[in-house]
Amino acid sequence: MPSGLRMGLTSYGDAGFSLFLRKAFIKAAGYSDDALDRPIIGITDTASDFNPCHGNAPQLIEAIRRGVMLAGGLPMNFPTISIHESFSHPTSMYLRNLMAMDTEEMVRAQPMDAVVLVGGCDKTLPAQIMGAASAGIPAIVVPVGPMVVGHHRGEVLGACTDCRRMWGQHRAGKIDEAEIEVISGRLAPSVGTCMVMGTASTMACMIEAMGLSLPMSAAIPAPHAERLRCGEASGKAAVAMAQNHMPAPTSLITPASLRNAMVVLQAIGGSTNGLVHLAAIAGRVGIRLDLAEFDRIGREVPVLVDLKPSGDHYMEHLHHAGGVPRLLRELAPYLDLTAPTVTGATLQDYADAAEDVPGQTVIRPRSAPLKSTGGTAVLFGNLAPGGAVIKHAAATPALLQHTGRAVVFTSIEDMTTRIDDPALDVTADDVLVLLNGGPKGAPGMPEAGYLPIPKKLAQAGVKDMVRISDARMSGTAFGTIVLHITPESAIGGPLGRVRNGDMIRLDVEARRIDLLISDEELAARTPVTSRAAPRRGYAKLFHDTVTQADQGCDFDFLIGQPEDEY
Ligand code: FES
């Protein structure tokens, strides 16, 4: 089996010449034959001026390179697409599959014996794992790590749960223009990913629980020295993986590890986006994620991690409490701890090495959970025959069983235009319905499912309402919000048949979301669909091939089959 520089030679019809030419060019960068004979460790460089979450990537990559060289390997950085939530139009999810394709093809095209995936901001880690799983060489994840917390007038703040809370207070007239400007400088006080249990933290925790990264790698704050030591150790581990030619992601992404990830997702009160990304990762190795199983896990596994938005703390507190290894130990009865990891050890080894921190209250014992059941429920019903989700851990308990009148917005633009109209016919008991926010409809399934409370109700003190859509919601958000309704309205799903004034019933205990009209009337209605299909470029590829939320919104031609060669 070719290794190092001999891997994936450029096709000139003469392998010897291809290697000769490759060496000639790389020597232009000053490498010696000794260096070029070492195992090559590729390192994805996702630093970008447009991605402040990855602001520590250069330093972290330097630490990874040190680890690679200490272990006798040759580190080779290479750039890939970088995606930041707030700098991605129309939405970061629209670009996730492009980043996955970029990562897969550059890992495959360039000679490397193993790859270190450096990422963190929401869509980046799932994209990188999807790509690496399809490329098939040994891969280890190094998250950039979470930000440290901010402070404002004696209050602890965190991106972006508190971004939404503060903005909500500003909309309600409780925070003026000058103060909201000050707050914008305090919500994200360092480089790193959002430090609540949003999508970035959720993915980092699930990835560690799947054995795809070193223990403790999810929660070490981005600015800490320990983050760099984690990078150095990951670089060393990557060399061992390269020398052993294993484990490839395909042998770590298994039914057991995916189930472990679902247990952790429930126990951390994680982002609903985590489920979509997990379905996409599973799809790359030919596994269809079972939403009903995820719901069953949620009925059994309690929320043990007390982090915002479901609880009170932030990622740095999870780190100081023992991190994911300590959580794994607490979750042991629900997990398959024989699952392997990048180090060759098992998940049991990660759990056994966990630190016991006296007096910590962030990782609760099973005997005193934050919530007695998991964070997210899967709903079905005549509005969501393919499923929908609700993060009930971050919802208003009194609204989890609710029947209300539909107030329908036919698109995100329609919602933006009318939501604050003083003439809008809406009360606090109504159900806000957003159509055409799904994978094809918006496009890219943006995080528009967190419909704002209409201004006149917000000013009257209304903090939550039932809101439903085929869109997603930021993992940092909270509220009684039904998301990912499948099939989406843009492809004729029943959601597109809801009309103003219809009655909608949400029953989370029964796991149902229903439109209270007859089957005949539902079938007879014409669905409201969205804009015309795009005719060129990535937009066309996306529209023509993106799958629904239950399949992870991957492109249909990228989903793996069990017999595929990776
Ligand atoms: Fe990057 Fe939140 S914006 S993780």
Coordinates of C-alpha atoms and ligand atoms in Angstrom, one line a residue:
M1 CA 0.0 0.0 0.0
P2 CA 1.6 3.3 -1.0
S3 CA 2.2 5.8 1.8
G4 CA 3.4 9.3 2.3
L5 CA 4.4 11.2 -0.8
R6 CA 3.7 8.1 -3.0
M7 CA 0.0 8.3 -2.3
G8 CA -2.4 9.5 -5.0
L9 CA 0.1 10.4 -7.6
T10 CA -0.9 12.8 -10.3
S11 CA -1.7 11.0 -13.5
Y12 CA 1.0 11.6 -16.1
G13 CA 1.1 8.0 -17.3
D14 CA 4.4 7.4 -15.6
A15 CA 4.3 6.8 -11.9
G16 CA 8.1 7.2 -11.5
F17 CA 8.0 10.6 -13.2
S18 CA 5.0 11.7 -11.2
L19 CA 6.9 11.0 -7.9
F20 CA 10.0 12.7 -9.3
L21 CA 8.1 15.8 -10.3
R22 CA 6.2 15.9 -7.0
K23 CA 9.5 15.7 -5.1
A24 CA 11.1 18.4 -7.3
F25 CA 8.3 20.8 -6.5
I26 CA 8.0 20.1 -2.8
K27 CA 11.8 20.5 -2.4
A28 CA 11.3 24.1 -3.7
A29 CA 9.8 24.7 -0.2
G30 CA 13.0 23.5 1.4
Y31 CA 12.0 20.0 2.6
S32 CA 14.8 17.4 3.0
D33 CA 14.5 13.7 1.9
D34 CA 14.5 12.8 5.6
A35 CA 11.4 15.0 6.1
L36 CA 9.7 13.7 3.0
D37 CA 10.2 10.0 4.0
R38 CA 8.1 10.6 7.2
P39 CA 4.4 9.7 7.5
I40 CA 2.5 12.8 6.2
I41 CA -0.2 14.2 8.4
G42 CA -2.5 16.6 6.7
I43 CA -4.0 19.4 8.8
T44 CA -7.1 21.3 7.6
D45 CA -6.6 25.0 8.0
T46 CA -9.9 26.7 8.5
A47 CA -8.6 30.0 9.7
S48 CA -10.3 32.9 8.0
D49 CA -10.7 36.6 8.8
F50 CA -14.4 35.9 8.2
N51 CA -14.4 33.2 11.0
P52 CA -13.6 34.7 14.4
C53 CA -14.7 31.5 16.0
H54 CA -11.5 30.0 14.5
G55 CA -9.3 32.9 15.5
N56 CA -7.1 30.6 17.5
A57 CA -6.7 28.1 14.6
P58 CA -3.1 29.3 13.6
Q59 CA -1.8 28.8 17.2
L60 CA -3.6 25.5 17.5
I61 CA -2.3 24.3 14.2
E62 CA 1.2 25.2 15.4
A63 CA 0.7 23.0 18.4
I64 CA -0.6 20.1 16.3
R65 CA 2.4 20.5 14.0
R66 CA 4.7 20.3 17.1
G67 CA 3.0 17.1 18.1
V68 CA 3.3 15.6 14.7
M69 CA 7.0 16.3 14.5
L70 CA 7.7 15.1 18.1
A71 CA 6.2 11.8 17.0
G72 CA 8.3 11.6 13.8
G73 CA 5.7 12.7 11.2
L74 CA 5.6 15.5 8.7
P75 CA 2.8 18.0 9.2
M76 CA 1.3 19.5 6.0
N77 CA -1.4 22.3 6.4
F78 CA -3.9 22.8 3.7
P79 CA -6.7 25.2 3.4
T80 CA -10.4 24.3 3.1
I81 CA -13.6 26.3 3.1
S82 CA -14.3 27.9 6.5
I83 CA -17.9 28.7 7.5
H84 CA -19.0 31.1 10.2
E85 CA -22.6 31.4 11.2
S86 CA -22.9 35.1 10.9
F87 CA -20.9 35.4 7.7
S88 CA -22.7 32.9 5.5
H89 CA -25.4 34.0 3.1
P90 CA -28.1 32.8 2.9
T91 CA -27.2 30.5 5.8
S92 CA -24.3 28.3 6.9
M93 CA -26.3 25.1 6.3
Y94 CA -26.4 25.9 2.6
L95 CA -22.6 25.7 2.5
R96 CA -22.1 22.6 4.8
N97 CA -22.2 20.1 2.0
L98 CA -19.8 22.2 -0.1
M99 CA -17.3 22.2 2.7
A100 CA -17.8 18.4 3.1
M101 CA -17.1 18.0 -0.6
D102 CA -14.1 20.3 -0.4
T103 CA -12.7 18.4 2.6
E104 CA -13.3 15.0 1.1
E105 CA -11.8 15.8 -2.3
M106 CA -8.7 17.6 -0.9
V107 CA -8.0 14.8 1.6
R108 CA -8.3 12.4 -1.3
A109 CA -6.4 14.4 -3.8
Q110 CA -3.3 15.2 -1.7
P111 CA -0.9 12.7 -0.3
M112 CA -1.5 12.2 3.4
D113 CA -1.4 9.1 5.7
A114 CA -3.8 10.7 8.3
V115 CA -5.6 14.0 8.6
V116 CA -6.2 16.3 11.6
L117 CA -9.6 18.1 11.2
V118 CA -9.4 21.5 12.9
G119 CA -12.8 23.1 13.1
G120 CA -15.6 24.1 15.5
C121 CA -18.0 26.7 14.3
D122 CA -21.4 25.0 13.9
K123 CA -21.3 23.4 10.4
T124 CA -17.6 22.9 10.2
L125 CA -17.1 19.8 12.3
P126 CA -20.0 17.9 10.7
A127 CA -18.8 18.9 7.2
Q128 CA -15.3 17.8 8.0
I129 CA -16.3 14.4 9.4
M130 CA -18.7 13.8 6.5
G131 CA -15.8 14.5 4.1
A132 CA -13.3 12.5 6.0
A133 CA -15.7 9.5 6.4
S134 CA -16.1 9.4 2.6
A135 CA -12.4 10.0 1.9
G136 CA -11.6 7.0 4.2
I137 CA -8.2 7.7 5.7
P138 CA -7.5 7.9 9.5
A139 CA -8.8 11.2 10.8
I140 CA -8.8 12.9 14.2
V141 CA -10.8 15.9 15.2
V142 CA -9.4 18.9 17.1
P143 CA -12.1 21.4 17.9
V144 CA -10.9 25.0 18.3
G145 CA -12.8 25.0 21.6
P146 CA -15.4 27.3 23.2
M147 CA -15.1 31.0 24.1
V148 CA -14.8 32.1 27.7
V149 CA -17.8 33.8 29.2
G150 CA -18.6 37.6 29.1
H151 CA -19.8 39.9 31.8
H152 CA -22.2 42.8 31.8
R153 CA -23.4 44.8 34.8
G154 CA -22.6 41.9 37.2
E155 CA -24.3 39.3 35.0
V156 CA -22.6 36.5 33.2
L157 CA -23.2 36.5 29.4
G158 CA -22.7 33.9 26.7
A159 CA -23.1 33.7 22.9
C160 CA -25.6 33.2 21.8
T161 CA -28.3 32.3 24.2
D162 CA -27.9 35.7 25.9
C163 CA -27.7 37.4 22.4
R164 CA -31.3 36.4 21.9
R165 CA -32.4 37.2 25.4
M166 CA -30.8 40.6 25.3
W167 CA -32.1 41.3 21.8
G168 CA -35.6 40.2 23.0
Q169 CA -35.4 42.8 25.8
H170 CA -34.2 45.4 23.3
R171 CA -37.2 44.7 21.1
A172 CA -39.5 44.9 24.1
G173 CA -38.0 48.4 24.9
K174 CA -36.2 47.3 28.1
I175 CA -32.7 47.8 26.7
D176 CA -31.9 51.0 24.8
E177 CA -29.7 51.5 21.7
A178 CA -26.6 52.6 23.7
E179 CA -26.7 49.6 26.1
I180 CA -27.3 47.1 23.3
E181 CA -24.2 48.4 21.6
V182 CA -22.2 47.9 24.8
I183 CA -23.6 44.4 25.1
S184 CA -22.6 43.5 21.6
G185 CA -19.0 44.0 22.7
R186 CA -19.4 41.7 25.7
L187 CA -21.3 38.7 24.4
A188 CA -18.3 37.0 22.6
P189 CA -15.3 38.1 24.6
S190 CA -12.7 35.7 23.1
V191 CA -12.0 33.6 20.1
G192 CA -13.6 30.2 20.1
T193 CA -17.0 28.8 19.5
C194 CA -20.2 29.8 21.3
M195 CA -19.8 28.7 24.9
V196 CA -23.4 27.6 25.6
M197 CA -24.7 24.2 24.5
G198 CA -25.3 25.4 21.0
T199 CA -24.6 23.4 17.9
A200 CA -20.8 23.8 18.0
S201 CA -20.6 22.6 21.6
T202 CA -23.1 19.8 20.9
M203 CA -21.1 18.6 17.9
A204 CA -17.8 18.7 19.9
C205 CA -19.4 16.7 22.7
M206 CA -20.9 14.1 20.4
I207 CA -17.7 13.7 18.4
E208 CA -15.7 13.1 21.6
A209 CA -18.3 10.5 22.7
M210 CA -18.0 8.8 19.3
G211 CA -14.2 8.4 19.9
L212 CA -13.3 10.7 17.0
S213 CA -11.2 13.1 19.2
L214 CA -9.1 12.9 22.3
P215 CA -10.7 12.9 25.8
M216 CA -11.5 16.4 27.1
S217 CA -11.1 17.9 23.6
A218 CA -14.7 19.2 23.4
A219 CA -14.8 21.6 26.4
I220 CA -11.3 23.0 27.0
P221 CA -11.8 26.8 26.4
A222 CA -10.2 28.1 23.2
P223 CA -7.8 30.6 24.9
H224 CA -6.5 28.1 27.4
A225 CA -3.0 26.6 27.3
E226 CA -4.5 23.2 27.7
R227 CA -6.2 23.6 24.3
L228 CA -2.7 23.8 22.8
R229 CA -1.5 20.8 24.7
C230 CA -4.6 18.9 23.4
G231 CA -3.6 20.0 19.9
E232 CA 0.0 18.7 20.4
A233 CA -1.3 15.4 21.8
S234 CA -3.7 15.1 18.8
G235 CA -0.8 15.6 16.4
K236 CA 1.1 12.8 18.1
A237 CA -2.0 10.5 18.0
A238 CA -2.4 11.3 14.3
V239 CA 1.2 9.9 13.6
A240 CA 0.3 6.7 15.4
M241 CA -2.8 6.4 13.4
A242 CA -0.9 7.0 10.2
Q243 CA 1.7 4.3 11.1
N244 CA -1.0 1.8 12.0
H245 CA -3.2 2.8 9.0
M246 CA -6.1 2.9 11.4
P247 CA -8.7 3.6 12.6
A248 CA -10.5 5.1 9.7
P249 CA -13.6 7.1 10.5
T250 CA -15.7 4.3 8.9
S251 CA -14.7 2.0 11.7
L252 CA -15.5 4.6 14.4
I253 CA -18.9 5.7 12.9
T254 CA -20.9 2.6 13.8
P255 CA -24.4 1.8 15.0
A256 CA -23.0 1.7 18.5
S257 CA -21.1 5.0 18.3
L258 CA -24.1 6.7 16.7
R259 CA -26.3 5.5 19.5
N260 CA -23.8 6.7 22.0
A261 CA -23.9 10.1 20.3
M262 CA -27.7 10.1 20.5
V263 CA -27.5 9.4 24.3
V264 CA -25.1 12.2 24.8
L265 CA -27.2 14.6 22.6
Q266 CA -30.1 13.9 24.9
A267 CA -28.1 14.1 28.1
I268 CA -26.5 17.5 27.3
G269 CA -29.8 19.0 26.2
G270 CA -28.0 19.5 22.9
S271 CA -28.8 21.4 19.8
T272 CA -31.6 20.1 17.5
N273 CA -29.1 20.7 14.7
G274 CA -27.0 17.9 16.1
L275 CA -29.6 15.4 15.0
V276 CA -29.5 16.6 11.4
H277 CA -25.7 16.6 11.3
L278 CA -25.6 13.1 13.0
A279 CA -28.0 11.8 10.3
A280 CA -25.7 13.2 7.6
I281 CA -22.6 11.6 9.2
A282 CA -24.4 8.3 9.6
G283 CA -25.5 8.5 6.0
R284 CA -21.9 8.8 4.8
V285 CA -21.3 5.2 6.1
G286 CA -24.6 3.9 4.8
I287 CA -26.5 4.0 8.1
R288 CA -30.0 5.6 8.3
L289 CA -30.4 7.3 11.7
D290 CA -33.5 6.1 13.4
L291 CA -35.5 9.1 14.7
A292 CA -37.9 6.9 16.7
E293 CA -34.9 5.3 18.5
F294 CA -33.6 8.8 19.3
D295 CA -37.0 9.6 20.8
R296 CA -37.0 6.3 22.8
I297 CA -33.5 7.2 24.2
G298 CA -34.9 10.6 25.1
R299 CA -37.7 9.1 27.2
E300 CA -35.1 7.1 29.2
V301 CA -31.9 9.3 29.4
P302 CA -32.1 12.4 31.6
V303 CA -30.5 15.7 31.0
L304 CA -27.5 15.7 33.2
V305 CA -25.5 18.7 32.0
D306 CA -26.6 22.1 33.4
L307 CA -25.6 24.4 30.6
K308 CA -27.5 27.2 28.8
P309 CA -29.9 27.3 27.1
S310 CA -31.5 24.4 29.1
G311 CA -29.7 25.2 32.3
D312 CA -27.4 27.8 33.9
H313 CA -23.7 27.2 33.1
Y314 CA -21.3 27.5 30.2
M315 CA -18.8 25.3 28.5
E316 CA -15.8 26.4 30.6
H317 CA -17.7 25.2 33.6
L318 CA -18.3 21.8 31.9
H319 CA -14.6 21.6 31.3
H320 CA -13.8 22.4 35.0
A321 CA -16.3 19.8 36.1
G322 CA -14.5 17.0 34.2
G323 CA -15.8 17.4 30.7
V324 CA -17.2 14.7 28.5
P325 CA -15.2 11.8 30.1
R326 CA -16.9 12.6 33.4
L327 CA -20.3 12.7 31.7
L328 CA -19.6 9.4 30.0
R329 CA -19.0 7.8 33.4
E330 CA -22.3 9.1 34.6
L331 CA -24.1 7.9 31.5
A332 CA -22.4 4.5 31.6
P333 CA -25.7 2.4 32.0
Y334 CA -27.0 3.9 28.7
L335 CA -23.8 3.7 26.6
D336 CA -21.8 1.0 24.8
L337 CA -18.4 1.8 26.4
T338 CA -16.7 -1.0 24.4
A339 CA -16.8 1.4 21.4
P340 CA -13.3 2.1 20.0
T341 CA -11.7 5.5 19.7
V342 CA -8.9 7.2 17.7
T343 CA -6.4 6.3 20.3
G344 CA -7.0 2.6 20.1
A345 CA -8.5 2.7 23.6
T346 CA -12.2 2.2 24.3
L347 CA -14.7 4.7 25.5
Q348 CA -14.5 2.9 28.8
D349 CA -10.9 4.1 29.0
Y350 CA -12.0 7.7 28.5
A351 CA -14.6 7.3 31.2
D352 CA -12.3 5.6 33.6
A353 CA -9.7 8.4 33.4
A354 CA -12.3 11.1 34.2
E355 CA -11.6 13.4 37.0
D356 CA -13.8 13.6 40.0
V357 CA -14.3 17.3 40.9
P358 CA -15.6 17.8 44.4
G359 CA -18.6 20.0 44.7
Q360 CA -19.2 20.5 41.0
T361 CA -22.8 20.9 40.0
V362 CA -22.5 21.1 36.2
I363 CA -22.6 17.4 35.5
R364 CA -25.4 16.1 37.6
P365 CA -25.6 12.6 39.0
R366 CA -28.3 10.4 37.5
S367 CA -30.0 10.6 40.9
A368 CA -30.5 14.4 40.6
P369 CA -30.8 15.2 36.9
L370 CA -31.5 18.6 35.5
K371 CA -34.5 17.1 33.7
S372 CA -35.8 13.6 34.2
T373 CA -36.0 12.9 30.4
G374 CA -33.8 13.9 27.5
G375 CA -33.7 17.3 25.9
T376 CA -35.3 16.7 22.5
A377 CA -38.5 14.8 21.4
V378 CA -39.4 13.6 18.0
L379 CA -42.9 14.4 16.9
F380 CA -45.1 12.8 14.2
G381 CA -48.6 13.6 13.1
N382 CA -50.6 14.6 10.1
L383 CA -48.4 17.8 9.9
A384 CA -45.1 15.8 10.1
P385 CA -45.5 12.3 8.6
G386 CA -41.6 12.2 8.2
G387 CA -41.0 13.6 11.7
A388 CA -40.3 16.9 13.4
V389 CA -38.4 17.8 16.6
I390 CA -38.8 20.0 19.6
K391 CA -36.2 20.8 22.3
H392 CA -38.7 20.5 25.1
A393 CA -35.9 20.9 27.7
A394 CA -35.7 24.6 26.6
A395 CA -39.5 25.1 26.1
T396 CA -42.2 26.5 28.3
P397 CA -43.7 23.5 30.2
A398 CA -47.3 25.0 30.0
L399 CA -47.1 25.1 26.2
L400 CA -46.1 21.5 25.7
Q401 CA -49.7 20.6 25.3
H402 CA -51.4 23.4 23.5
T403 CA -54.1 23.9 20.8
G404 CA -54.1 27.3 19.1
R405 CA -55.1 29.2 16.0
A406 CA -52.6 29.2 13.1
V407 CA -51.1 32.6 12.1
V408 CA -49.3 31.7 8.8
F409 CA -46.3 33.3 7.2
T410 CA -45.7 31.9 3.7
S411 CA -42.0 32.6 3.6
I412 CA -39.2 34.1 5.7
E413 CA -39.6 37.3 3.8
D414 CA -43.3 37.4 4.5
M415 CA -42.6 36.8 8.2
T416 CA -40.0 39.5 8.3
T417 CA -42.4 42.0 6.7
R418 CA -45.4 41.3 8.8
I419 CA -44.4 40.0 12.2
D420 CA -44.2 43.4 13.8
D421 CA -47.1 44.9 12.0
P422 CA -49.4 46.4 14.7
A423 CA -52.3 45.3 12.6
L424 CA -51.3 41.6 12.6
D425 CA -54.2 39.5 13.9
V426 CA -52.3 37.5 16.6
T427 CA -52.7 36.7 20.3
A428 CA -50.4 34.9 22.7
D429 CA -52.4 31.7 22.4
D430 CA -52.0 31.5 18.7
V431 CA -49.5 29.2 16.9
L432 CA -47.0 31.0 14.6
V433 CA -46.5 29.0 11.4
L434 CA -43.6 29.5 9.0
L435 CA -43.8 27.9 5.5
N436 CA -40.9 27.4 3.0
G437 CA -38.1 27.4 5.6
G438 CA -36.9 23.9 4.7
P439 CA -33.9 22.5 2.9
K440 CA -35.1 23.4 -0.6
G441 CA -37.6 26.0 0.3
A442 CA -35.5 28.7 1.9
P443 CA -33.0 27.3 0.6
G444 CA -30.7 25.7 3.1
M445 CA -33.0 25.3 6.0
P446 CA -31.9 28.5 7.8
E447 CA -32.2 29.0 11.6
A448 CA -35.5 30.9 11.1
G449 CA -37.5 28.5 13.1
Y450 CA -37.0 30.8 16.1
L451 CA -39.8 33.1 14.9
P452 CA -39.6 36.3 17.0
I453 CA -42.5 37.1 19.3
P454 CA -44.6 39.8 17.5
K455 CA -43.4 43.1 18.8
K456 CA -46.8 44.1 20.2
L457 CA -47.0 40.9 22.2
A458 CA -43.3 41.1 23.3
Q459 CA -44.0 44.6 24.6
A460 CA -47.0 43.3 26.5
G461 CA -44.7 40.8 28.3
V462 CA -45.2 37.6 26.2
K463 CA -42.0 35.6 26.3
D464 CA -42.9 32.4 24.5
M465 CA -45.5 31.1 22.0
V466 CA -45.8 27.8 20.1
R467 CA -44.0 28.2 16.8
I468 CA -43.7 25.6 14.1
S469 CA -41.8 25.4 10.8
D470 CA -39.7 23.2 8.5
A471 CA -36.7 25.4 9.3
R472 CA -34.0 24.9 11.9
M473 CA -33.2 26.8 15.1
S474 CA -29.9 27.8 16.6
G475 CA -28.9 25.4 19.3
T476 CA -28.4 28.5 21.5
A477 CA -32.1 29.4 21.3
F478 CA -35.0 28.5 23.5
G479 CA -38.8 28.4 23.4
T480 CA -41.7 26.1 22.5
I481 CA -40.6 25.6 18.9
V482 CA -41.3 22.7 16.6
L483 CA -38.7 22.4 13.9
H484 CA -37.6 20.3 10.9
I485 CA -41.1 19.4 9.9
T486 CA -40.7 16.7 7.2
P487 CA -41.5 16.6 4.4
E488 CA -41.0 20.4 4.0
S489 CA -43.7 22.6 2.5
A490 CA -41.7 23.5 -0.6
I491 CA -42.0 19.9 -1.9
G492 CA -45.7 19.7 -1.1
G493 CA -45.5 18.6 2.6
P494 CA -48.7 19.1 4.6
L495 CA -47.2 22.1 6.4
G496 CA -47.8 24.0 3.2
R497 CA -51.5 23.3 3.5
V498 CA -52.0 25.2 6.7
R499 CA -54.2 28.3 6.4
N500 CA -54.7 31.2 8.7
G501 CA -57.3 30.4 11.4
D502 CA -56.8 26.6 11.3
M503 CA -56.5 25.0 14.6
I504 CA -53.2 23.2 15.4
R505 CA -52.6 20.8 18.3
L506 CA -49.2 20.2 19.9
D507 CA -49.0 17.3 22.3
V508 CA -45.3 16.6 23.2
E509 CA -46.2 13.9 25.7
A510 CA -48.0 12.0 22.9
R511 CA -45.3 13.1 20.5
R512 CA -47.9 14.6 18.1
I513 CA -48.2 17.7 16.0
D514 CA -51.5 17.8 14.1
L515 CA -53.6 20.1 12.0
L516 CA -57.2 19.7 13.2
I517 CA -58.9 19.2 9.8
S518 CA -60.2 16.1 8.1
D519 CA -57.8 14.0 5.9
E520 CA -60.0 14.7 3.0
E521 CA -59.8 18.5 3.4
L522 CA -56.0 18.3 4.0
A523 CA -55.6 16.3 0.8
A524 CA -57.8 18.6 -1.2
R525 CA -55.9 21.8 -0.3
T526 CA -53.2 23.1 -2.7
P527 CA -49.9 23.5 -0.9
V528 CA -48.1 26.8 -0.8
T529 CA -44.7 26.2 -2.3
S530 CA -41.8 28.6 -2.8
R531 CA -39.8 30.2 -5.6
A532 CA -38.8 28.6 -8.9
A533 CA -35.9 26.2 -8.9
P534 CA -32.5 27.8 -9.6
R535 CA -31.0 27.1 -13.0
R536 CA -27.2 27.2 -12.4
G537 CA -24.3 26.6 -10.2
Y538 CA -24.2 25.4 -6.6
A539 CA -27.7 26.6 -6.1
K540 CA -29.0 24.2 -8.7
L541 CA -26.9 21.3 -7.4
F542 CA -28.2 22.1 -3.9
H543 CA -31.8 22.3 -4.9
D544 CA -31.8 19.2 -7.1
T545 CA -30.0 16.9 -4.7
V546 CA -30.5 18.0 -1.1
T547 CA -32.3 15.5 1.1
Q548 CA -34.8 16.2 3.8
A549 CA -33.9 16.7 7.5
D550 CA -34.5 13.1 8.5
Q551 CA -31.6 12.2 6.1
G552 CA -29.4 15.0 7.3
C553 CA -29.8 17.3 4.3
D554 CA -26.9 15.7 2.7
F555 CA -26.8 15.6 -1.1
D556 CA -28.4 12.3 -2.3
F557 CA -25.3 11.4 -4.4
L558 CA -23.0 11.7 -1.4
I559 CA -24.8 9.3 0.9
G560 CA -22.9 6.0 1.3
Q561 CA -24.0 2.5 0.8
P562 CA -22.7 -0.2 3.1
E563 CA -20.9 -1.8 0.2
D564 CA -19.3 1.4 -0.9
E565 CA -15.5 1.7 -1.0
Y566 CA -14.4 4.6 1.1
Ligands
FES1 FE1 -19.3 30.1 15.6 FE2 -21.5 30.2 17.4 S1 -21.0 31.6 15.8 S2 -20.0 28.7 17.1

